[in-house]
mmCIF file of C-alpha atoms in Angstrom:
data_model
loop_
_atom_site.group_PDB
_atom_site.id
_atom_site.type_symbol
_atom_site.label_atom_id
_atom_site.label_comp_id
_atom_site.label_asym_id
_atom_site.label_seq_id
_atom_site.Cartn_x
_atom_site.Cartn_y
_atom_site.Cartn_z
ATOM 1 C CA UNK A 1 -26.827 -75.868 14.868
ATOM 2 C CA UNK A 2 -24.937 -78.624 15.676
ATOM 3 C CA UNK A 3 -23.069 -80.752 13.172
ATOM 4 C CA UNK A 4 -20.570 -83.303 14.077
ATOM 5 C CA UNK A 5 -18.448 -84.931 11.871
ATOM 6 C CA UNK A 6 -14.790 -87.028 12.032
ATOM 7 C CA UNK A 7 -12.096 -84.797 10.639
ATOM 8 C CA UNK A 8 -9.080 -86.538 8.071
ATOM 9 C CA UNK A 9 -7.145 -86.665 11.458
ATOM 10 C CA UNK A 10 -7.273 -89.988 13.415
ATOM 11 C CA UNK A 11 -8.182 -89.840 16.364
ATOM 12 C CA UNK A 12 -10.662 -86.007 15.929
ATOM 13 C CA UNK A 13 -14.387 -85.456 15.861
ATOM 14 C CA UNK A 14 -15.885 -81.794 15.468
ATOM 15 C CA UNK A 15 -18.857 -80.916 16.594
ATOM 16 C CA UNK A 16 -20.048 -76.900 14.955
ATOM 17 C CA UNK A 17 -22.349 -75.568 17.704
ATOM 18 C CA UNK A 18 -22.290 -71.868 15.692
ATOM 19 C CA UNK A 19 -21.693 -71.435 12.375
ATOM 20 C CA UNK A 20 -18.832 -69.003 10.888
ATOM 21 C CA UNK A 21 -18.946 -66.401 8.081
ATOM 22 C CA UNK A 22 -17.347 -66.829 4.985
ATOM 23 C CA UNK A 23 -14.450 -69.341 2.964
ATOM 24 C CA UNK A 24 -11.789 -71.530 5.547
ATOM 25 C CA UNK A 25 -9.140 -69.189 5.791
ATOM 26 C CA UNK A 26 -5.697 -69.794 3.559
ATOM 27 C CA UNK A 27 -3.230 -70.222 6.705
ATOM 28 C CA UNK A 28 0.863 -70.128 5.853
ATOM 29 C CA UNK A 29 3.941 -69.585 7.614
ATOM 30 C CA UNK A 30 3.740 -66.801 9.475
ATOM 31 C CA UNK A 31 -0.502 -66.483 10.082
ATOM 32 C CA UNK A 32 -1.360 -65.489 13.191
ATOM 33 C CA UNK A 33 -4.372 -66.598 14.404
ATOM 34 C CA UNK A 34 -6.754 -64.982 17.424
ATOM 35 C CA UNK A 35 -9.475 -67.236 19.650
ATOM 36 C CA UNK A 36 -10.917 -67.905 22.898
ATOM 37 C CA UNK A 37 -10.375 -71.700 23.644
ATOM 38 C CA UNK A 38 -12.034 -73.719 26.684
ATOM 39 C CA UNK A 39 -10.613 -77.189 28.059
ATOM 40 C CA UNK A 40 -12.884 -79.690 29.007
ATOM 41 C CA UNK A 41 -12.259 -83.319 30.409
ATOM 42 C CA UNK A 42 -14.170 -86.033 28.841
ATOM 43 C CA UNK A 43 -16.287 -86.859 32.042
ATOM 44 C CA UNK A 44 -20.091 -86.499 33.298
ATOM 45 C CA UNK A 45 -19.595 -83.246 34.469
ATOM 46 C CA UNK A 46 -16.987 -82.411 31.549
ATOM 47 C CA UNK A 47 -14.690 -80.399 34.266
ATOM 48 C CA UNK A 48 -13.320 -77.368 32.528
ATOM 49 C CA UNK A 49 -9.616 -77.491 32.945
ATOM 50 C CA UNK A 50 -8.719 -74.488 31.518
ATOM 51 C CA UNK A 51 -10.833 -71.096 29.745
ATOM 52 C CA UNK A 52 -8.915 -68.264 27.888
ATOM 53 C CA UNK A 53 -12.121 -66.224 28.196
ATOM 54 C CA UNK A 54 -11.806 -66.318 32.574
ATOM 55 C CA UNK A 55 -7.948 -64.353 31.934
ATOM 56 C CA UNK A 56 -9.978 -61.967 29.575
ATOM 57 C CA UNK A 57 -6.994 -62.165 26.723
ATOM 58 C CA UNK A 58 -7.972 -63.932 23.673
ATOM 59 C CA UNK A 59 -5.014 -66.928 22.594
ATOM 60 C CA UNK A 60 -2.647 -66.110 19.749
ATOM 61 C CA UNK A 61 -0.837 -68.873 17.826
ATOM 62 C CA UNK A 62 1.166 -67.873 14.577
ATOM 63 C CA UNK A 63 0.947 -71.240 12.282
ATOM 64 C CA UNK A 64 4.587 -72.208 11.986
ATOM 65 C CA UNK A 65 6.759 -71.606 14.586
ATOM 66 C CA UNK A 66 6.131 -74.796 16.280
ATOM 67 C CA UNK A 67 3.680 -74.547 18.956
ATOM 68 C CA UNK A 68 3.485 -77.959 21.537
ATOM 69 C CA UNK A 69 0.146 -78.207 21.021
ATOM 70 C CA UNK A 70 -0.207 -79.460 17.414
ATOM 71 C CA UNK A 71 -2.675 -80.904 16.555
ATOM 72 C CA UNK A 72 -4.851 -77.400 17.604
ATOM 73 C CA UNK A 73 -3.092 -75.489 14.618
ATOM 74 C CA UNK A 74 -5.158 -78.590 12.686
ATOM 75 C CA UNK A 75 -8.030 -78.283 14.428
ATOM 76 C CA UNK A 76 -8.381 -74.638 13.885
ATOM 77 C CA UNK A 77 -7.429 -74.842 9.850
ATOM 78 C CA UNK A 78 -11.065 -76.860 10.142
ATOM 79 C CA UNK A 79 -12.965 -73.082 10.769
ATOM 80 C CA UNK A 80 -14.667 -70.021 9.325
ATOM 81 C CA UNK A 81 -14.300 -66.583 11.476
ATOM 82 C CA UNK A 82 -16.713 -66.535 14.460
ATOM 83 C CA UNK A 83 -17.221 -70.168 14.316
ATOM 84 C CA UNK A 84 -17.579 -71.861 17.327
ATOM 85 C CA UNK A 85 -16.793 -75.450 17.035
ATOM 86 C CA UNK A 86 -16.069 -78.625 20.333
ATOM 87 C CA UNK A 87 -13.671 -80.821 19.450
ATOM 88 C CA UNK A 88 -13.030 -83.916 21.196
ATOM 89 C CA UNK A 89 -9.596 -85.186 20.931
ATOM 90 C CA UNK A 90 -8.221 -88.467 21.915
ATOM 91 C CA UNK A 91 -5.138 -88.708 23.985
ATOM 92 C CA UNK A 92 -2.423 -89.360 21.488
ATOM 93 C CA UNK A 93 -2.693 -85.956 20.275
ATOM 94 C CA UNK A 94 -3.102 -84.205 24.353
ATOM 95 C CA UNK A 95 -0.443 -85.456 25.542
ATOM 96 C CA UNK A 96 1.252 -82.359 25.759
ATOM 97 C CA UNK A 97 -0.914 -79.846 26.947
ATOM 98 C CA UNK A 98 -0.320 -80.192 30.509
ATOM 99 C CA UNK A 99 3.059 -78.041 29.277
ATOM 100 C CA UNK A 100 1.407 -75.870 27.534
ATOM 101 C CA UNK A 101 -1.836 -75.292 30.612
ATOM 102 C CA UNK A 102 1.110 -74.530 32.647
ATOM 103 C CA UNK A 103 2.940 -71.759 29.973
ATOM 104 C CA UNK A 104 -0.141 -70.156 29.697
ATOM 105 C CA UNK A 105 -0.712 -69.802 32.829
ATOM 106 C CA UNK A 106 2.034 -68.089 33.760
ATOM 107 C CA UNK A 107 1.528 -65.719 31.160
ATOM 108 C CA UNK A 108 -1.731 -65.191 33.075
ATOM 109 C CA UNK A 109 0.038 -64.705 36.202
ATOM 110 C CA UNK A 110 2.652 -62.123 35.181
ATOM 111 C CA UNK A 111 5.051 -65.087 35.531
ATOM 112 C CA UNK A 112 8.359 -65.892 33.142
ATOM 113 C CA UNK A 113 6.494 -69.756 31.182
ATOM 114 C CA UNK A 114 9.969 -70.375 31.257
ATOM 115 C CA UNK A 115 10.582 -70.073 35.106
ATOM 116 C CA UNK A 116 13.069 -72.697 36.082
ATOM 117 C CA UNK A 117 14.187 -74.464 33.221
ATOM 118 C CA UNK A 118 16.433 -71.151 32.579
ATOM 119 C CA UNK A 119 20.792 -71.891 32.754
ATOM 120 C CA UNK A 120 20.059 -75.410 33.395
ATOM 121 C CA UNK A 121 20.844 -78.293 32.023
ATOM 122 C CA UNK A 122 18.919 -80.617 29.944
ATOM 123 C CA UNK A 123 18.880 -83.385 32.706
ATOM 124 C CA UNK A 124 18.082 -80.162 35.120
ATOM 125 C CA UNK A 125 14.768 -78.731 33.334
ATOM 126 C CA UNK A 126 13.475 -82.636 32.268
ATOM 127 C CA UNK A 127 13.446 -83.671 35.973
ATOM 128 C CA UNK A 128 11.135 -80.141 35.712
ATOM 129 C CA UNK A 129 8.408 -81.474 34.101
ATOM 130 C CA UNK A 130 7.961 -84.140 36.574
ATOM 131 C CA UNK A 131 5.265 -82.193 38.415
ATOM 132 C CA UNK A 132 3.573 -78.522 36.677
ATOM 133 C CA UNK A 133 2.818 -76.614 39.367
ATOM 134 C CA UNK A 134 -0.274 -77.068 39.143
ATOM 135 C CA UNK A 135 -2.323 -80.101 40.758
ATOM 136 C CA UNK A 136 -4.715 -80.736 37.870
ATOM 137 C CA UNK A 137 -2.265 -80.604 35.524
ATOM 138 C CA UNK A 138 0.430 -83.200 37.473
ATOM 139 C CA UNK A 139 -3.074 -85.374 36.992
ATOM 140 C CA UNK A 140 -3.330 -84.502 33.185
ATOM 141 C CA UNK A 141 0.256 -85.955 32.694
ATOM 142 C CA UNK A 142 0.353 -88.715 34.966
ATOM 143 C CA UNK A 143 -2.608 -90.374 32.939
ATOM 144 C CA UNK A 144 -2.764 -89.168 29.614
ATOM 145 C CA UNK A 145 -6.562 -88.748 28.668
ATOM 146 C CA UNK A 146 -8.820 -87.343 25.995
ATOM 147 C CA UNK A 147 -9.959 -84.281 26.006
ATOM 148 C CA UNK A 148 -12.791 -81.962 24.706
ATOM 149 C CA UNK A 149 -11.600 -78.297 23.360
ATOM 150 C CA UNK A 150 -14.307 -75.525 22.890
ATOM 151 C CA UNK A 151 -12.720 -72.944 20.237
ATOM 152 C CA UNK A 152 -14.151 -69.887 19.465
ATOM 153 C CA UNK A 153 -12.576 -68.287 16.321
ATOM 154 C CA UNK A 154 -11.722 -64.341 15.717
ATOM 155 C CA UNK A 155 -9.590 -63.496 13.166
ATOM 156 C CA UNK A 156 -6.782 -64.712 10.855
ATOM 157 C CA UNK A 157 -4.503 -62.472 10.015
ATOM 158 C CA UNK A 158 -1.616 -62.524 7.214
ATOM 159 C CA UNK A 159 2.311 -62.509 7.957
ATOM 160 C CA UNK A 160 2.340 -59.028 6.297
ATOM 161 C CA UNK A 161 -1.062 -57.724 7.653
ATOM 162 C CA UNK A 162 0.444 -57.176 11.410
ATOM 163 C CA UNK A 163 3.016 -56.953 13.215
ATOM 164 C CA UNK A 164 4.911 -59.401 13.900
ATOM 165 C CA UNK A 165 6.915 -60.059 17.752
ATOM 166 C CA UNK A 166 9.720 -60.173 18.511
ATOM 167 C CA UNK A 167 9.942 -64.094 19.049
ATOM 168 C CA UNK A 168 7.530 -65.086 16.342
ATOM 169 C CA UNK A 169 10.255 -63.692 14.009
ATOM 170 C CA UNK A 170 12.511 -66.102 11.191
ATOM 171 C CA UNK A 171 16.474 -65.507 11.389
ATOM 172 C CA UNK A 172 16.247 -63.510 7.978
ATOM 173 C CA UNK A 173 12.888 -61.406 9.270
ATOM 174 C CA UNK A 174 14.633 -60.843 11.994
ATOM 175 C CA UNK A 175 17.787 -58.988 10.296
ATOM 176 C CA UNK A 176 16.088 -57.274 8.116
ATOM 177 C CA UNK A 177 14.048 -55.421 11.185
ATOM 178 C CA UNK A 178 17.214 -54.346 12.280
ATOM 179 C CA UNK A 179 18.422 -52.237 10.485
ATOM 180 C CA UNK A 180 14.255 -50.696 9.365
ATOM 181 C CA UNK A 181 14.012 -50.183 13.185
ATOM 182 C CA UNK A 182 17.599 -48.168 13.392
ATOM 183 C CA UNK A 183 16.689 -45.686 10.983
ATOM 184 C CA UNK A 184 13.501 -45.095 12.926
ATOM 185 C CA UNK A 185 15.298 -44.526 16.268
ATOM 186 C CA UNK A 186 17.164 -42.626 14.521
ATOM 187 C CA UNK A 187 13.955 -40.341 12.868
ATOM 188 C CA UNK A 188 12.646 -40.463 15.967
ATOM 189 C CA UNK A 189 16.121 -38.501 17.303
ATOM 190 C CA UNK A 190 15.604 -35.602 15.059
ATOM 191 C CA UNK A 191 12.747 -34.843 16.499
ATOM 192 C CA UNK A 192 13.900 -35.096 19.808
ATOM 193 C CA UNK A 193 11.687 -38.409 20.401
ATOM 194 C CA UNK A 194 13.627 -39.428 22.582
ATOM 195 C CA UNK A 195 11.363 -41.940 24.777
ATOM 196 C CA UNK A 196 10.639 -42.988 21.598
ATOM 197 C CA UNK A 197 13.681 -43.691 19.866
ATOM 198 C CA UNK A 198 14.944 -45.823 22.885
ATOM 199 C CA UNK A 199 12.004 -48.198 22.178
ATOM 200 C CA UNK A 200 13.514 -48.607 18.202
ATOM 201 C CA UNK A 201 17.070 -49.451 19.218
ATOM 202 C CA UNK A 202 15.840 -51.626 22.514
ATOM 203 C CA UNK A 203 13.644 -53.745 19.770
ATOM 204 C CA UNK A 204 16.601 -53.723 17.362
ATOM 205 C CA UNK A 205 18.667 -55.108 20.509
ATOM 206 C CA UNK A 206 16.352 -57.841 21.367
ATOM 207 C CA UNK A 207 16.183 -59.455 18.112
ATOM 208 C CA UNK A 208 19.674 -59.483 17.679
ATOM 209 C CA UNK A 209 20.329 -61.097 20.972
ATOM 210 C CA UNK A 210 17.983 -63.160 20.283
ATOM 211 C CA UNK A 211 19.612 -64.470 17.511
ATOM 212 C CA UNK A 212 23.271 -64.466 18.945
ATOM 213 C CA UNK A 213 21.839 -66.918 21.493
ATOM 214 C CA UNK A 214 21.698 -69.407 19.149
ATOM 215 C CA UNK A 215 25.690 -68.856 18.608
ATOM 216 C CA UNK A 216 28.655 -70.153 20.145
ATOM 217 C CA UNK A 217 30.380 -66.529 22.329
ATOM 218 C CA UNK A 218 33.242 -64.774 20.701
ATOM 219 C CA UNK A 219 33.005 -66.746 17.408
ATOM 220 C CA UNK A 220 32.613 -65.120 14.075
ATOM 221 C CA UNK A 221 28.381 -65.376 13.665
ATOM 222 C CA UNK A 222 28.902 -63.787 17.363
ATOM 223 C CA UNK A 223 31.180 -61.120 16.949
ATOM 224 C CA UNK A 224 29.173 -60.506 13.498
ATOM 225 C CA UNK A 225 26.503 -59.678 15.741
ATOM 226 C CA UNK A 226 27.607 -57.622 18.209
ATOM 227 C CA UNK A 227 29.505 -55.863 16.262
ATOM 228 C CA UNK A 228 25.385 -54.454 14.983
ATOM 229 C CA UNK A 229 24.292 -53.743 18.362
ATOM 230 C CA UNK A 230 27.292 -52.324 19.866
ATOM 231 C CA UNK A 231 26.038 -48.802 18.379
ATOM 232 C CA UNK A 232 22.385 -49.536 18.941
ATOM 233 C CA UNK A 233 23.083 -50.160 22.352
ATOM 234 C CA UNK A 234 25.087 -46.443 22.077
ATOM 235 C CA UNK A 235 22.757 -44.442 20.799
ATOM 236 C CA UNK A 236 20.014 -46.520 23.502
ATOM 237 C CA UNK A 237 22.117 -44.313 25.768
ATOM 238 C CA UNK A 238 22.112 -41.058 24.132
ATOM 239 C CA UNK A 239 18.371 -41.213 23.855
ATOM 240 C CA UNK A 240 18.493 -42.469 28.096
ATOM 241 C CA UNK A 241 20.875 -39.379 28.786
ATOM 242 C CA UNK A 242 18.838 -37.072 26.832
ATOM 243 C CA UNK A 243 15.511 -38.723 29.514
ATOM 244 C CA UNK A 244 17.470 -38.021 32.389
ATOM 245 C CA UNK A 245 17.772 -41.483 32.390
ATOM 246 C CA UNK A 246 22.036 -41.510 34.539
ATOM 247 C CA UNK A 247 21.485 -44.784 35.955
ATOM 248 C CA UNK A 248 20.221 -46.638 33.108
ATOM 249 C CA UNK A 249 23.029 -45.421 31.300
ATOM 250 C CA UNK A 250 25.556 -46.174 34.157
ATOM 251 C CA UNK A 251 23.853 -49.952 34.294
ATOM 252 C CA UNK A 252 24.405 -50.582 30.440
ATOM 253 C CA UNK A 253 27.681 -49.076 29.582
ATOM 254 C CA UNK A 254 29.239 -50.932 31.963
ATOM 255 C CA UNK A 255 27.673 -53.906 31.054
ATOM 256 C CA UNK A 256 29.202 -52.944 27.071
ATOM 257 C CA UNK A 257 32.386 -52.399 28.811
ATOM 258 C CA UNK A 258 32.931 -55.756 30.065
ATOM 259 C CA UNK A 259 32.978 -56.903 26.452
ATOM 260 C CA UNK A 260 34.804 -53.840 25.033
ATOM 261 C CA UNK A 261 37.157 -52.134 27.507
ATOM 262 C CA UNK A 262 38.741 -49.807 24.411
ATOM 263 C CA UNK A 263 34.580 -48.797 23.324
ATOM 264 C CA UNK A 264 35.362 -44.565 23.842
ATOM 265 C CA UNK A 265 32.026 -43.790 22.900
ATOM 266 C CA UNK A 266 30.912 -46.132 25.472
ATOM 267 C CA UNK A 267 33.328 -44.697 27.749
ATOM 268 C CA UNK A 268 31.900 -40.973 27.106
ATOM 269 C CA UNK A 269 28.684 -41.941 27.772
ATOM 270 C CA UNK A 270 29.492 -43.305 31.436
ATOM 271 C CA UNK A 271 30.682 -40.392 32.100
ATOM 272 C CA UNK A 272 28.183 -38.438 31.106
ATOM 273 C CA UNK A 273 26.378 -40.093 33.174
ATOM 274 C CA UNK A 274 28.376 -40.293 36.684
ATOM 275 C CA UNK A 275 29.141 -36.743 35.944
ATOM 276 C CA UNK A 276 25.327 -36.673 36.427
ATOM 277 C CA UNK A 277 24.531 -37.488 39.286
ATOM 278 C CA UNK A 278 28.074 -36.395 41.425
ATOM 279 C CA UNK A 279 30.005 -38.885 40.825
ATOM 280 C CA UNK A 280 33.282 -36.755 39.960
ATOM 281 C CA UNK A 281 36.317 -39.595 40.737
ATOM 282 C CA UNK A 282 34.560 -42.208 38.105
ATOM 283 C CA UNK A 283 33.501 -39.317 35.238
ATOM 284 C CA UNK A 284 37.121 -37.983 35.487
ATOM 285 C CA UNK A 285 38.528 -41.490 34.975
ATOM 286 C CA UNK A 286 35.704 -42.479 32.433
ATOM 287 C CA UNK A 287 36.765 -38.650 30.883
ATOM 288 C CA UNK A 288 40.354 -39.348 30.532
ATOM 289 C CA UNK A 289 40.054 -43.328 29.241
ATOM 290 C CA UNK A 290 38.183 -41.704 26.385
ATOM 291 C CA UNK A 291 41.423 -39.114 25.721
ATOM 292 C CA UNK A 292 43.817 -42.606 26.258
ATOM 293 C CA UNK A 293 41.818 -44.194 23.555
ATOM 294 C CA UNK A 294 40.306 -41.569 20.836
ATOM 295 C CA UNK A 295 42.738 -38.275 21.167
ATOM 296 C CA UNK A 296 40.146 -37.100 18.565
ATOM 297 C CA UNK A 297 37.457 -36.557 21.501
ATOM 298 C CA UNK A 298 40.186 -34.834 23.812
ATOM 299 C CA UNK A 299 38.233 -30.907 22.999
ATOM 300 C CA UNK A 300 35.461 -32.543 23.870
ATOM 301 C CA UNK A 301 37.147 -34.400 26.452
ATOM 302 C CA UNK A 302 39.002 -31.117 27.960
ATOM 303 C CA UNK A 303 35.324 -28.979 27.670
ATOM 304 C CA UNK A 304 32.938 -31.661 29.959
ATOM 305 C CA UNK A 305 36.029 -31.524 32.739
ATOM 306 C CA UNK A 306 35.941 -27.235 32.814
ATOM 307 C CA UNK A 307 32.325 -27.889 32.952
ATOM 308 C CA UNK A 308 32.300 -31.032 35.403
ATOM 309 C CA UNK A 309 35.241 -28.726 37.734
ATOM 310 C CA UNK A 310 32.603 -26.083 37.534
ATOM 311 C CA UNK A 311 29.679 -27.785 38.621
ATOM 312 C CA UNK A 312 31.444 -29.330 41.614
ATOM 313 C CA UNK A 313 33.331 -26.041 42.521
ATOM 314 C CA UNK A 314 29.109 -24.543 42.501
ATOM 315 C CA UNK A 315 28.216 -27.276 45.037
ATOM 316 C CA UNK A 316 30.501 -27.638 47.156
ATOM 317 C CA UNK A 317 29.724 -24.123 48.068
ATOM 318 C CA UNK A 318 26.185 -24.535 48.223
ATOM 319 C CA UNK A 319 26.521 -27.667 50.631
ATOM 320 C CA UNK A 320 29.066 -25.448 52.761
ATOM 321 C CA UNK A 321 26.543 -22.522 52.938
ATOM 322 C CA UNK A 322 23.734 -25.401 53.698
ATOM 323 C CA UNK A 323 25.223 -26.460 56.761
ATOM 324 C CA UNK A 324 27.436 -24.018 57.861
ATOM 325 C CA UNK A 325 23.277 -22.213 58.601
ATOM 326 C CA UNK A 326 22.302 -26.408 59.331
ATOM 327 C CA UNK A 327 24.919 -25.729 62.452
ATOM 328 C CA UNK A 328 24.378 -21.659 63.427
ATOM 329 C CA UNK A 329 23.222 -21.259 67.185
ATOM 330 C CA UNK A 330 20.467 -18.707 66.649
ATOM 331 C CA UNK A 331 20.788 -14.767 68.461
ATOM 332 C CA UNK A 332 18.766 -14.137 71.805
ATOM 333 C CA UNK A 333 16.656 -11.124 71.124
#
């Protein structure tokens, strides 16, 4: 079955290769579209540029999230579930394809799609666009041209029908998700499912850090978000202590204390991690800071210091016996 007609968009033609089922889906902001695509040059050989089937993973875009190649959203709106269609798009719609393709290829290669654009000024990032790192894409970038897209639409899911990835959430959705994730983490801790609880706390922290990145450090908006981050990080560290991931705890508590050097709970968790990996001096220093910052924790500190002393004495005795046996000369017959 093939039918060629014009969409109500300048510079776009559509040919249906395989009919779909049902009505046209009603897309709204936040809907997730899952599809396979193939990108071809409009030349005699119909040279293949990209094919999502080679990566083995269908493409997904979220409606209304400013996908760089806006025409794709228009094309997909014209398709039914199960439909396969071929679209010819003029160069006015394909100028950004090289940059979009670069990002998709890097993701498929397990690389950061924003590699080379981090911590760079705007002018510095512009220079990255002179080369995509792929010869065929560099050619498209220098000379925008019509492209052919063959798409197979699998499904359209409404925002409430799937779990939203953090990056796809709006500011309001992220703020609403944080207390839910915090509560789920607490529930899992009560069930002693510490790995799953840590994942919930970590996801909540990621939501808040994404929002924080848009605020000016140490101003009111940033500080308000930081006040939500801190207890989540501490809960995450407690889970890691239970799981025996002591160096993970050292890393995150140290990072937290660089911003908040009066947080007694962070010092307490870091002290326990130091003690677990036999850093006696560091553990004692952190425990003493806890007692100084929060006298109500003095009893807990005293108990931890006593346990630390007993563990270290036992370790010294065992080490001494081990070394004595190592250097003792064997007796003759």
